[in-house]
Amino acid sequence: MENNYTVLITGANRGLGLEAVKQYSEAGWQVIATCRAPDSAIELNQLAKASQSVSVYQLDMNDLKSMTLLAQQLDQQAVDLLWCNAGVYGPKGVGLGEITADVWMDTLKVNTVAPLLLVQQFLPHIRRSQQKTIALMTSKMGSMGDNTSGGSYIYRSSKAGLNAVGKSLAEDLHSESIKVVLLHPGWVKTDMGGPSGLIDVTTSIKGLRQVVELLTLENSGSFYAYDGQEIPW
Ligand SMILES: NC(=O)c1ccc[n+]([C@@H]2O[C@H](COP(=O)([O-])OP(=O)(O)OC[C@H]3O[C@@H](n4cnc5c(N)ncnc54)[C@H](OP(=O)(O)O)[C@@H]3O)[C@@H](O)[C@H]2O)c1
C-alpha cells in the first residue's frame, strides 16, 4: 500500500491530528507529524516507533521561528499535503460584554494567522510535490450562513478569518495547480469537542481524507464537511 506521498500534520499529538497520523500512515503515506511538545507526545511517539513512515517534529504554531526552523530542516523535501489541523477554542463561557482583546488575539494567532504563515514557509515544499494540496481545518462555526445561534465571538471570528485565508490562497495558487480546501470535521469527541460530540475521530478523519482525495482544481477553495457536504460561507 506504500505510496510516494508525504503529509505534514500540525497538532498531531492528540485528537483529530493524531488520528490523521494513524490513518495516513496506514494508507502508506510518509507522515511528518508535528506538535509543540514532542517529548510528552506519548501516543504519537509510540506510533512513530511502530512505523517507519511516521516522523515527529517540534512545531509551535505560536512561534514563527519554529516554523522557519522546520521548513529549513525539511529543506528539499516535498510535501504533498499540508494539513493545518492545530487549533484552539479560546476561553469558554465568555459572552458579550466579557471579551478582552488579549484572549481574542491569542486565538486569532493560532487559528487564523499561523496557518497562513506556515503555508508561506512550506510553499517551496508543496510546489515540488505531486499532489500539491493544502487542507485547513476550520469549523462550521466560522460560517455566517450557518450562524443562527450567535455567541462564540472569538472562535467563530478566528475560523471565519481562516476561511477567508483559504479562499484567497485557492485563488492565488490556482495557476500553480495548488489546491486548497477548508474542512469542517463535524462535532467530534475530542478534548475540544467534548464527550457529547456526535462522531468519533475515526469517522471524521476517514471522511475528511476522502474529501481531500476528491478535491480538484475546479472545486479548490471550497468549504466541506467530513461527509462531503458543502458548507455555506
Ligand atoms: N472537535 C470538534 O468537534 C471540532 C469541530 C470543528 C473544528 N475542529 C477543529 O479541528 C482541529 C482539531 O481539533 P481537535 O478536536 O482535535 O482539538 P484538540 O483535541 O483540542 O487538539 C488540538 C490540537 O491542536 C494543538 N495546538 C493547539 N495550539 C497549538 C500551538 N500553538 N502549536 C501547535 N499545536 C497547537 C494541540 O496541541 P497541545 O496538545 O500541545 O495543546 C492539539 O494537538 C482544530 O483546528 C479545531 O478547531 C474541531
PDB file of C-alpha atoms and ligand atoms in Angstrom:
ATOM      1  CA  MET A   1       0.000   0.000   0.000  1.00  0.00           C
ATOM      2  CA  GLU A   2       3.033   2.273   0.206  1.00  0.00           C
ATOM      3  CA  ASN A   3       2.997   5.377  -1.995  1.00  0.00           C
ATOM      4  CA  ASN A   4       5.337   8.281  -2.590  1.00  0.00           C
ATOM      5  CA  TYR A   5       3.198  10.895  -0.893  1.00  0.00           C
ATOM      6  CA  THR A   6       4.053  12.940   2.189  1.00  0.00           C
ATOM      7  CA  VAL A   7       1.652  14.695   4.529  1.00  0.00           C
ATOM      8  CA  LEU A   8       2.646  17.257   7.164  1.00  0.00           C
ATOM      9  CA  ILE A   9       0.149  17.487  10.036  1.00  0.00           C
ATOM     10  CA  THR A  10       0.085  20.126  12.777  1.00  0.00           C
ATOM     11  CA  GLY A  11      -1.255  19.407  16.261  1.00  0.00           C
ATOM     12  CA  ALA A  12      -0.531  15.722  15.688  1.00  0.00           C
ATOM     13  CA  ASN A  13      -0.198  14.656  19.327  1.00  0.00           C
ATOM     14  CA  ARG A  14      -3.901  14.233  20.153  1.00  0.00           C
ATOM     15  CA  GLY A  15      -7.455  14.434  18.880  1.00  0.00           C
ATOM     16  CA  LEU A  16      -8.067  14.717  15.144  1.00  0.00           C
ATOM     17  CA  GLY A  17      -4.402  15.332  14.337  1.00  0.00           C
ATOM     18  CA  LEU A  18      -3.279  12.090  15.974  1.00  0.00           C
ATOM     19  CA  GLU A  19      -5.980  10.139  14.146  1.00  0.00           C
ATOM     20  CA  ALA A  20      -4.902  11.715  10.842  1.00  0.00           C
ATOM     21  CA  VAL A  21      -1.338  10.483  11.521  1.00  0.00           C
ATOM     22  CA  LYS A  22      -2.667   6.948  12.107  1.00  0.00           C
ATOM     23  CA  GLN A  23      -4.835   6.830   9.007  1.00  0.00           C
ATOM     24  CA  TYR A  24      -2.352   8.395   6.588  1.00  0.00           C
ATOM     25  CA  SER A  25       0.457   6.147   7.762  1.00  0.00           C
ATOM     26  CA  GLU A  26      -1.809   3.081   7.426  1.00  0.00           C
ATOM     27  CA  ALA A  27      -2.635   4.275   3.902  1.00  0.00           C
ATOM     28  CA  GLY A  28       1.075   4.189   3.027  1.00  0.00           C
ATOM     29  CA  TRP A  29       1.926   7.891   3.249  1.00  0.00           C
ATOM     30  CA  GLN A  30       5.063   9.324   4.793  1.00  0.00           C
ATOM     31  CA  VAL A  31       3.837  11.378   7.750  1.00  0.00           C
ATOM     32  CA  ILE A  32       5.609  14.402   9.180  1.00  0.00           C
ATOM     33  CA  ALA A  33       3.804  14.645  12.497  1.00  0.00           C
ATOM     34  CA  THR A  34       4.340  17.944  14.273  1.00  0.00           C
ATOM     35  CA  CYS A  35       3.442  19.043  17.780  1.00  0.00           C
ATOM     36  CA  ARG A  36       4.620  21.673  20.206  1.00  0.00           C
ATOM     37  CA  ALA A  37       5.991  19.259  22.846  1.00  0.00           C
ATOM     38  CA  PRO A  38       7.328  16.066  21.229  1.00  0.00           C
ATOM     39  CA  ASP A  39       8.861  14.822  24.490  1.00  0.00           C
ATOM     40  CA  SER A  40       5.454  14.455  26.095  1.00  0.00           C
ATOM     41  CA  ALA A  41       3.602  13.217  22.992  1.00  0.00           C
ATOM     42  CA  ILE A  42       3.396   9.647  24.280  1.00  0.00           C
ATOM     43  CA  GLU A  43       0.887   8.147  21.832  1.00  0.00           C
ATOM     44  CA  LEU A  44       2.454   9.880  18.855  1.00  0.00           C
ATOM     45  CA  ASN A  45       5.917   8.652  19.794  1.00  0.00           C
ATOM     46  CA  GLN A  46       4.551   5.118  20.107  1.00  0.00           C
ATOM     47  CA  LEU A  47       3.145   5.397  16.591  1.00  0.00           C
ATOM     48  CA  ALA A  48       6.471   6.669  15.275  1.00  0.00           C
ATOM     49  CA  LYS A  49       8.279   3.798  16.986  1.00  0.00           C
ATOM     50  CA  ALA A  50       5.942   1.252  15.432  1.00  0.00           C
ATOM     51  CA  SER A  51       6.008   2.707  11.921  1.00  0.00           C
ATOM     52  CA  GLN A  52       8.946   3.904   9.866  1.00  0.00           C
ATOM     53  CA  SER A  53       6.618   6.161   7.901  1.00  0.00           C
ATOM     54  CA  VAL A  54       5.937   8.469  10.870  1.00  0.00           C
ATOM     55  CA  SER A  55       8.491  11.065  11.982  1.00  0.00           C
ATOM     56  CA  VAL A  56       7.901  13.532  14.783  1.00  0.00           C
ATOM     57  CA  TYR A  57       8.998  17.185  14.688  1.00  0.00           C
ATOM     58  CA  GLN A  58       8.587  20.141  17.023  1.00  0.00           C
ATOM     59  CA  LEU A  59       6.325  22.935  15.804  1.00  0.00           C
ATOM     60  CA  ASP A  60       4.580  25.603  17.839  1.00  0.00           C
ATOM     61  CA  MET A  61       2.010  27.474  15.760  1.00  0.00           C
ATOM     62  CA  ASN A  62       2.539  30.462  18.027  1.00  0.00           C
ATOM     63  CA  ASP A  63       6.180  30.731  17.130  1.00  0.00           C
ATOM     64  CA  LEU A  64       7.291  31.865  13.684  1.00  0.00           C
ATOM     65  CA  LYS A  65      10.861  30.803  14.461  1.00  0.00           C
ATOM     66  CA  SER A  66       9.820  27.199  14.961  1.00  0.00           C
ATOM     67  CA  MET A  67       8.024  27.277  11.574  1.00  0.00           C
ATOM     68  CA  THR A  68      11.115  28.641   9.829  1.00  0.00           C
ATOM     69  CA  LEU A  69      13.327  26.073  11.532  1.00  0.00           C
ATOM     70  CA  LEU A  70      11.070  23.192  10.489  1.00  0.00           C
ATOM     71  CA  ALA A  71      10.931  24.425   6.887  1.00  0.00           C
ATOM     72  CA  GLN A  72      14.736  24.531   6.873  1.00  0.00           C
ATOM     73  CA  GLN A  73      15.052  21.105   8.495  1.00  0.00           C
ATOM     74  CA  LEU A  74      12.837  19.660   5.764  1.00  0.00           C
ATOM     75  CA  ASP A  75      14.528  21.649   3.011  1.00  0.00           C
ATOM     76  CA  GLN A  76      14.449  19.788  -0.351  1.00  0.00           C
ATOM     77  CA  GLN A  77      11.624  17.539   0.834  1.00  0.00           C
ATOM     78  CA  ALA A  78       8.301  17.505  -0.987  1.00  0.00           C
ATOM     79  CA  VAL A  79       5.086  17.976   0.985  1.00  0.00           C
ATOM     80  CA  ASP A  80       2.098  16.689  -0.996  1.00  0.00           C
ATOM     81  CA  LEU A  81      -0.440  17.636   1.627  1.00  0.00           C
ATOM     82  CA  LEU A  82      -0.027  20.358   4.231  1.00  0.00           C
ATOM     83  CA  TRP A  83      -2.718  19.693   6.830  1.00  0.00           C
ATOM     84  CA  CYS A  84      -3.122  22.653   9.198  1.00  0.00           C
ATOM     85  CA  ASN A  85      -5.047  20.950  11.973  1.00  0.00           C
ATOM     86  CA  ALA A  86      -3.821  22.605  15.188  1.00  0.00           C
ATOM     87  CA  GLY A  87      -6.345  24.922  16.734  1.00  0.00           C
ATOM     88  CA  VAL A  88      -7.687  26.275  19.999  1.00  0.00           C
ATOM     89  CA  TYR A  89     -11.215  27.127  21.068  1.00  0.00           C
ATOM     90  CA  GLY A  90     -10.156  30.018  23.273  1.00  0.00           C
ATOM     91  CA  PRO A  91     -11.829  30.795  26.565  1.00  0.00           C
ATOM     92  CA  LYS A  92     -15.156  29.021  27.063  1.00  0.00           C
ATOM     93  CA  GLY A  93     -18.217  30.675  28.522  1.00  0.00           C
ATOM     94  CA  VAL A  94     -17.010  34.196  27.703  1.00  0.00           C
ATOM     95  CA  GLY A  95     -20.034  36.128  26.484  1.00  0.00           C
ATOM     96  CA  LEU A  96     -20.847  39.544  25.120  1.00  0.00           C
ATOM     97  CA  GLY A  97     -19.509  42.199  27.490  1.00  0.00           C
ATOM     98  CA  GLU A  98     -16.724  39.953  28.817  1.00  0.00           C
ATOM     99  CA  ILE A  99     -14.421  39.708  25.814  1.00  0.00           C
ATOM    100  CA  THR A 100     -10.941  41.197  26.028  1.00  0.00           C
ATOM    101  CA  ALA A 101      -8.538  41.903  23.200  1.00  0.00           C
ATOM    102  CA  ASP A 102      -5.706  39.811  24.614  1.00  0.00           C
ATOM    103  CA  VAL A 103      -7.520  36.466  24.703  1.00  0.00           C
ATOM    104  CA  TRP A 104      -9.085  37.165  21.323  1.00  0.00           C
ATOM    105  CA  MET A 105      -5.658  37.873  19.803  1.00  0.00           C
ATOM    106  CA  ASP A 106      -4.222  34.640  21.267  1.00  0.00           C
ATOM    107  CA  THR A 107      -6.897  32.607  19.492  1.00  0.00           C
ATOM    108  CA  LEU A 108      -6.617  34.522  16.224  1.00  0.00           C
ATOM    109  CA  LYS A 109      -2.881  33.988  16.246  1.00  0.00           C
ATOM    110  CA  VAL A 110      -3.125  30.190  16.371  1.00  0.00           C
ATOM    111  CA  ASN A 111      -6.291  29.629  14.318  1.00  0.00           C
ATOM    112  CA  THR A 112      -6.073  32.340  11.652  1.00  0.00           C
ATOM    113  CA  VAL A 113      -2.592  33.840  11.363  1.00  0.00           C
ATOM    114  CA  ALA A 114      -0.387  30.785  11.959  1.00  0.00           C
ATOM    115  CA  PRO A 115      -1.836  28.609   9.154  1.00  0.00           C
ATOM    116  CA  LEU A 116      -1.025  31.287   6.560  1.00  0.00           C
ATOM    117  CA  LEU A 117       2.465  31.801   7.982  1.00  0.00           C
ATOM    118  CA  LEU A 118       3.036  28.048   7.809  1.00  0.00           C
ATOM    119  CA  VAL A 119       1.789  27.880   4.219  1.00  0.00           C
ATOM    120  CA  GLN A 120       4.216  30.693   3.335  1.00  0.00           C
ATOM    121  CA  GLN A 121       7.103  28.714   4.834  1.00  0.00           C
ATOM    122  CA  PHE A 122       6.115  25.494   3.083  1.00  0.00           C
ATOM    123  CA  LEU A 123       5.185  26.719  -0.386  1.00  0.00           C
ATOM    124  CA  PRO A 124       8.501  25.525  -1.851  1.00  0.00           C
ATOM    125  CA  HIS A 125       7.913  22.041  -0.391  1.00  0.00           C
ATOM    126  CA  ILE A 126       4.346  21.938  -1.737  1.00  0.00           C
ATOM    127  CA  ARG A 127       5.431  23.193  -5.179  1.00  0.00           C
ATOM    128  CA  ARG A 128       7.866  20.323  -5.604  1.00  0.00           C
ATOM    129  CA  SER A 129       5.263  17.684  -4.657  1.00  0.00           C
ATOM    130  CA  GLN A 130       2.878  15.643  -6.800  1.00  0.00           C
ATOM    131  CA  GLN A 131      -0.432  16.268  -5.002  1.00  0.00           C
ATOM    132  CA  LYS A 132       0.084  19.976  -4.196  1.00  0.00           C
ATOM    133  CA  THR A 133      -2.698  20.268  -1.629  1.00  0.00           C
ATOM    134  CA  ILE A 134      -3.344  22.472   1.398  1.00  0.00           C
ATOM    135  CA  ALA A 135      -6.048  21.436   3.885  1.00  0.00           C
ATOM    136  CA  LEU A 136      -7.134  23.929   6.515  1.00  0.00           C
ATOM    137  CA  MET A 137      -9.078  22.630   9.480  1.00  0.00           C
ATOM    138  CA  THR A 138     -11.719  25.231  10.085  1.00  0.00           C
ATOM    139  CA  SER A 139     -15.231  24.839  11.527  1.00  0.00           C
ATOM    140  CA  LYS A 140     -18.864  25.270  10.626  1.00  0.00           C
ATOM    141  CA  MET A 141     -18.803  27.790  13.463  1.00  0.00           C
ATOM    142  CA  GLY A 142     -16.894  30.077  11.103  1.00  0.00           C
ATOM    143  CA  SER A 143     -19.808  30.069   8.672  1.00  0.00           C
ATOM    144  CA  MET A 144     -22.017  33.185   8.557  1.00  0.00           C
ATOM    145  CA  GLY A 145     -24.755  31.281   6.728  1.00  0.00           C
ATOM    146  CA  ASP A 146     -24.872  28.664   9.448  1.00  0.00           C
ATOM    147  CA  ASN A 147     -24.789  31.080  12.376  1.00  0.00           C
ATOM    148  CA  THR A 148     -28.281  31.226  13.812  1.00  0.00           C
ATOM    149  CA  SER A 149     -27.310  30.988  17.487  1.00  0.00           C
ATOM    150  CA  GLY A 150     -24.830  33.868  17.894  1.00  0.00           C
ATOM    151  CA  GLY A 151     -22.161  33.946  20.614  1.00  0.00           C
ATOM    152  CA  SER A 152     -18.716  32.292  20.435  1.00  0.00           C
ATOM    153  CA  TYR A 153     -17.302  35.555  19.076  1.00  0.00           C
ATOM    154  CA  ILE A 154     -13.683  34.564  19.466  1.00  0.00           C
ATOM    155  CA  TYR A 155     -13.759  31.070  17.946  1.00  0.00           C
ATOM    156  CA  ARG A 156     -16.255  31.977  15.217  1.00  0.00           C
ATOM    157  CA  SER A 157     -14.271  35.001  14.042  1.00  0.00           C
ATOM    158  CA  SER A 158     -10.985  33.063  14.089  1.00  0.00           C
ATOM    159  CA  LYS A 159     -12.392  30.354  11.813  1.00  0.00           C
ATOM    160  CA  ALA A 160     -14.243  32.833   9.570  1.00  0.00           C
ATOM    161  CA  GLY A 161     -10.884  34.588   9.128  1.00  0.00           C
ATOM    162  CA  LEU A 162      -9.248  31.264   8.292  1.00  0.00           C
ATOM    163  CA  ASN A 163     -11.930  30.664   5.663  1.00  0.00           C
ATOM    164  CA  ALA A 164     -11.027  33.968   4.039  1.00  0.00           C
ATOM    165  CA  VAL A 165      -7.349  32.985   4.105  1.00  0.00           C
ATOM    166  CA  GLY A 166      -8.127  29.651   2.437  1.00  0.00           C
ATOM    167  CA  LYS A 167     -10.253  31.195  -0.292  1.00  0.00           C
ATOM    168  CA  SER A 168      -7.558  33.721  -1.202  1.00  0.00           C
ATOM    169  CA  LEU A 169      -4.896  31.008  -1.204  1.00  0.00           C
ATOM    170  CA  ALA A 170      -7.037  28.948  -3.591  1.00  0.00           C
ATOM    171  CA  GLU A 171      -7.340  31.917  -5.968  1.00  0.00           C
ATOM    172  CA  ASP A 172      -3.667  32.877  -5.763  1.00  0.00           C
ATOM    173  CA  LEU A 173      -2.295  29.359  -6.149  1.00  0.00           C
ATOM    174  CA  HIS A 174      -4.675  28.090  -8.834  1.00  0.00           C
ATOM    175  CA  SER A 175      -2.257  28.941 -11.645  1.00  0.00           C
ATOM    176  CA  GLU A 176       0.382  26.769  -9.951  1.00  0.00           C
ATOM    177  CA  SER A 177      -2.084  23.852  -9.709  1.00  0.00           C
ATOM    178  CA  ILE A 178      -2.020  24.017  -5.904  1.00  0.00           C
ATOM    179  CA  LYS A 179      -5.392  23.035  -4.404  1.00  0.00           C
ATOM    180  CA  VAL A 180      -6.806  24.364  -1.141  1.00  0.00           C
ATOM    181  CA  VAL A 181      -9.726  23.059   0.900  1.00  0.00           C
ATOM    182  CA  LEU A 182     -11.470  24.300   4.047  1.00  0.00           C
ATOM    183  CA  LEU A 183     -12.563  21.396   6.226  1.00  0.00           C
ATOM    184  CA  HIS A 184     -15.231  21.034   8.901  1.00  0.00           C
ATOM    185  CA  PRO A 185     -14.584  17.816  10.818  1.00  0.00           C
ATOM    186  CA  GLY A 186     -18.085  17.530  12.308  1.00  0.00           C
ATOM    187  CA  TRP A 187     -18.753  17.754  16.021  1.00  0.00           C
ATOM    188  CA  VAL A 188     -16.140  15.278  17.155  1.00  0.00           C
ATOM    189  CA  LYS A 189     -15.440  13.632  20.521  1.00  0.00           C
ATOM    190  CA  THR A 190     -12.037  15.116  21.351  1.00  0.00           C
ATOM    191  CA  ASP A 191     -10.727  17.347  24.134  1.00  0.00           C
ATOM    192  CA  MET A 192     -12.103  20.301  22.183  1.00  0.00           C
ATOM    193  CA  GLY A 193     -15.382  18.716  21.043  1.00  0.00           C
ATOM    194  CA  GLY A 194     -16.043  17.129  24.434  1.00  0.00           C
ATOM    195  CA  PRO A 195     -17.791  13.848  25.208  1.00  0.00           C
ATOM    196  CA  SER A 196     -21.137  14.940  23.717  1.00  0.00           C
ATOM    197  CA  GLY A 197     -19.614  15.115  20.213  1.00  0.00           C
ATOM    198  CA  LEU A 198     -21.712  13.369  17.567  1.00  0.00           C
ATOM    199  CA  ILE A 199     -18.949  11.363  15.880  1.00  0.00           C
ATOM    200  CA  ASP A 200     -15.582   9.825  16.732  1.00  0.00           C
ATOM    201  CA  VAL A 201     -12.196  10.782  15.311  1.00  0.00           C
ATOM    202  CA  THR A 202     -12.060   7.677  13.097  1.00  0.00           C
ATOM    203  CA  THR A 203     -15.269   8.597  11.252  1.00  0.00           C
ATOM    204  CA  SER A 204     -14.283  12.239  10.939  1.00  0.00           C
ATOM    205  CA  ILE A 205     -10.802  11.685   9.557  1.00  0.00           C
ATOM    206  CA  LYS A 206     -11.953   8.886   7.242  1.00  0.00           C
ATOM    207  CA  GLY A 207     -14.490  11.274   5.725  1.00  0.00           C
ATOM    208  CA  LEU A 208     -12.096  14.218   5.559  1.00  0.00           C
ATOM    209  CA  ARG A 209      -9.454  12.105   3.821  1.00  0.00           C
ATOM    210  CA  GLN A 210     -11.995  11.254   1.171  1.00  0.00           C
ATOM    211  CA  VAL A 211     -12.947  14.916   0.741  1.00  0.00           C
ATOM    212  CA  VAL A 212      -9.269  15.771   0.249  1.00  0.00           C
ATOM    213  CA  GLU A 213      -8.797  12.888  -2.161  1.00  0.00           C
ATOM    214  CA  LEU A 214     -11.719  14.050  -4.315  1.00  0.00           C
ATOM    215  CA  LEU A 215     -10.543  17.651  -4.407  1.00  0.00           C
ATOM    216  CA  THR A 216      -9.771  19.033  -7.858  1.00  0.00           C
ATOM    217  CA  LEU A 217      -8.554  22.415  -9.088  1.00  0.00           C
ATOM    218  CA  GLU A 218     -12.149  23.142 -10.127  1.00  0.00           C
ATOM    219  CA  ASN A 219     -13.509  22.957  -6.575  1.00  0.00           C
ATOM    220  CA  SER A 220     -10.383  24.277  -4.890  1.00  0.00           C
ATOM    221  CA  GLY A 221     -11.274  26.929  -2.312  1.00  0.00           C
ATOM    222  CA  SER A 222     -14.474  25.170  -1.220  1.00  0.00           C
ATOM    223  CA  PHE A 223     -15.672  24.538   2.325  1.00  0.00           C
ATOM    224  CA  TYR A 224     -16.674  20.919   3.025  1.00  0.00           C
ATOM    225  CA  ALA A 225     -17.799  18.880   5.992  1.00  0.00           C
ATOM    226  CA  TYR A 226     -16.367  15.440   6.719  1.00  0.00           C
ATOM    227  CA  ASP A 227     -19.382  13.828   4.991  1.00  0.00           C
ATOM    228  CA  GLY A 228     -18.741  15.685   1.724  1.00  0.00           C
ATOM    229  CA  GLN A 229     -21.480  18.279   2.223  1.00  0.00           C
ATOM    230  CA  GLU A 230     -20.597  21.775   1.058  1.00  0.00           C
ATOM    231  CA  ILE A 231     -20.991  24.392   3.800  1.00  0.00           C
ATOM    232  CA  PRO A 232     -22.233  27.939   3.125  1.00  0.00           C
ATOM    233  CA  TRP A 233     -19.766  30.716   3.863  1.00  0.00           C
TER     234      TRP A 233
HETATM  235  N1  LIG B   1     -13.587  18.556  17.820  1.00  0.00           N
HETATM  236  C1  LIG B   1     -14.507  19.220  17.143  1.00  0.00           C
HETATM  237  O1  LIG B   1     -15.734  18.991  17.328  1.00  0.00           O
HETATM  238  C2  LIG B   1     -14.114  20.251  16.124  1.00  0.00           C
HETATM  239  C3  LIG B   1     -15.142  20.877  15.390  1.00  0.00           C
HETATM  240  C4  LIG B   1     -14.802  21.830  14.421  1.00  0.00           C
HETATM  241  C5  LIG B   1     -13.468  22.114  14.180  1.00  0.00           C
HETATM  242  N2  LIG B   1     -12.480  21.497  14.904  1.00  0.00           N
HETATM  243  C6  LIG B   1     -11.098  21.874  14.595  1.00  0.00           C
HETATM  244  O2  LIG B   1     -10.314  20.708  14.366  1.00  0.00           O
HETATM  245  C7  LIG B   1      -8.949  20.924  14.771  1.00  0.00           C
HETATM  246  C8  LIG B   1      -8.507  19.826  15.730  1.00  0.00           C
HETATM  247  O3  LIG B   1      -9.393  19.853  16.841  1.00  0.00           O
HETATM  248  P1  LIG B   1      -9.443  18.706  17.963  1.00  0.00           P
HETATM  249  O4  LIG B   1     -10.873  18.495  18.252  1.00  0.00           O
HETATM  250  O5  LIG B   1      -8.552  17.563  17.617  1.00  0.00           O
HETATM  251  O6  LIG B   1      -8.828  19.548  19.184  1.00  0.00           O
HETATM  252  P2  LIG B   1      -7.948  19.118  20.430  1.00  0.00           P
HETATM  253  O7  LIG B   1      -8.232  17.694  20.805  1.00  0.00           O
HETATM  254  O8  LIG B   1      -8.149  20.182  21.445  1.00  0.00           O
HETATM  255  O9  LIG B   1      -6.459  19.185  19.846  1.00  0.00           O
HETATM  256  C9  LIG B   1      -5.944  20.425  19.425  1.00  0.00           C
HETATM  257  C10 LIG B   1      -4.550  20.200  18.859  1.00  0.00           C
HETATM  258  O10 LIG B   1      -4.030  21.468  18.457  1.00  0.00           O
HETATM  259  C11 LIG B   1      -2.755  21.630  19.062  1.00  0.00           C
HETATM  260  N3  LIG B   1      -2.370  23.016  19.284  1.00  0.00           N
HETATM  261  C12 LIG B   1      -3.033  23.987  19.958  1.00  0.00           C
HETATM  262  N4  LIG B   1      -2.302  25.117  19.983  1.00  0.00           N
HETATM  263  C13 LIG B   1      -1.147  24.853  19.322  1.00  0.00           C
HETATM  264  C14 LIG B   1       0.020  25.601  19.000  1.00  0.00           C
HETATM  265  N5  LIG B   1       0.186  26.874  19.394  1.00  0.00           N
HETATM  266  N6  LIG B   1       1.004  24.989  18.290  1.00  0.00           N
HETATM  267  C15 LIG B   1       0.871  23.714  17.879  1.00  0.00           C
HETATM  268  N7  LIG B   1      -0.193  22.940  18.166  1.00  0.00           N
HETATM  269  C16 LIG B   1      -1.191  23.512  18.872  1.00  0.00           C
HETATM  270  C17 LIG B   1      -2.864  20.875  20.386  1.00  0.00           C
HETATM  271  O11 LIG B   1      -1.569  20.649  20.907  1.00  0.00           O
HETATM  272  P3  LIG B   1      -1.270  20.623  22.526  1.00  0.00           P
HETATM  273  O12 LIG B   1      -1.568  19.213  22.963  1.00  0.00           O
HETATM  274  O13 LIG B   1       0.160  20.992  22.612  1.00  0.00           O
HETATM  275  O14 LIG B   1      -2.189  21.621  23.151  1.00  0.00           O
HETATM  276  C18 LIG B   1      -3.586  19.627  19.904  1.00  0.00           C
HETATM  277  O15 LIG B   1      -2.687  18.751  19.269  1.00  0.00           O
HETATM  278  C19 LIG B   1      -8.933  22.342  15.382  1.00  0.00           C
HETATM  279  O16 LIG B   1      -8.479  23.261  14.427  1.00  0.00           O
HETATM  280  C20 LIG B   1     -10.392  22.599  15.721  1.00  0.00           C
HETATM  281  O17 LIG B   1     -10.702  23.989  15.744  1.00  0.00           O
HETATM  282  C21 LIG B   1     -12.786  20.583  15.860  1.00  0.00           C
END
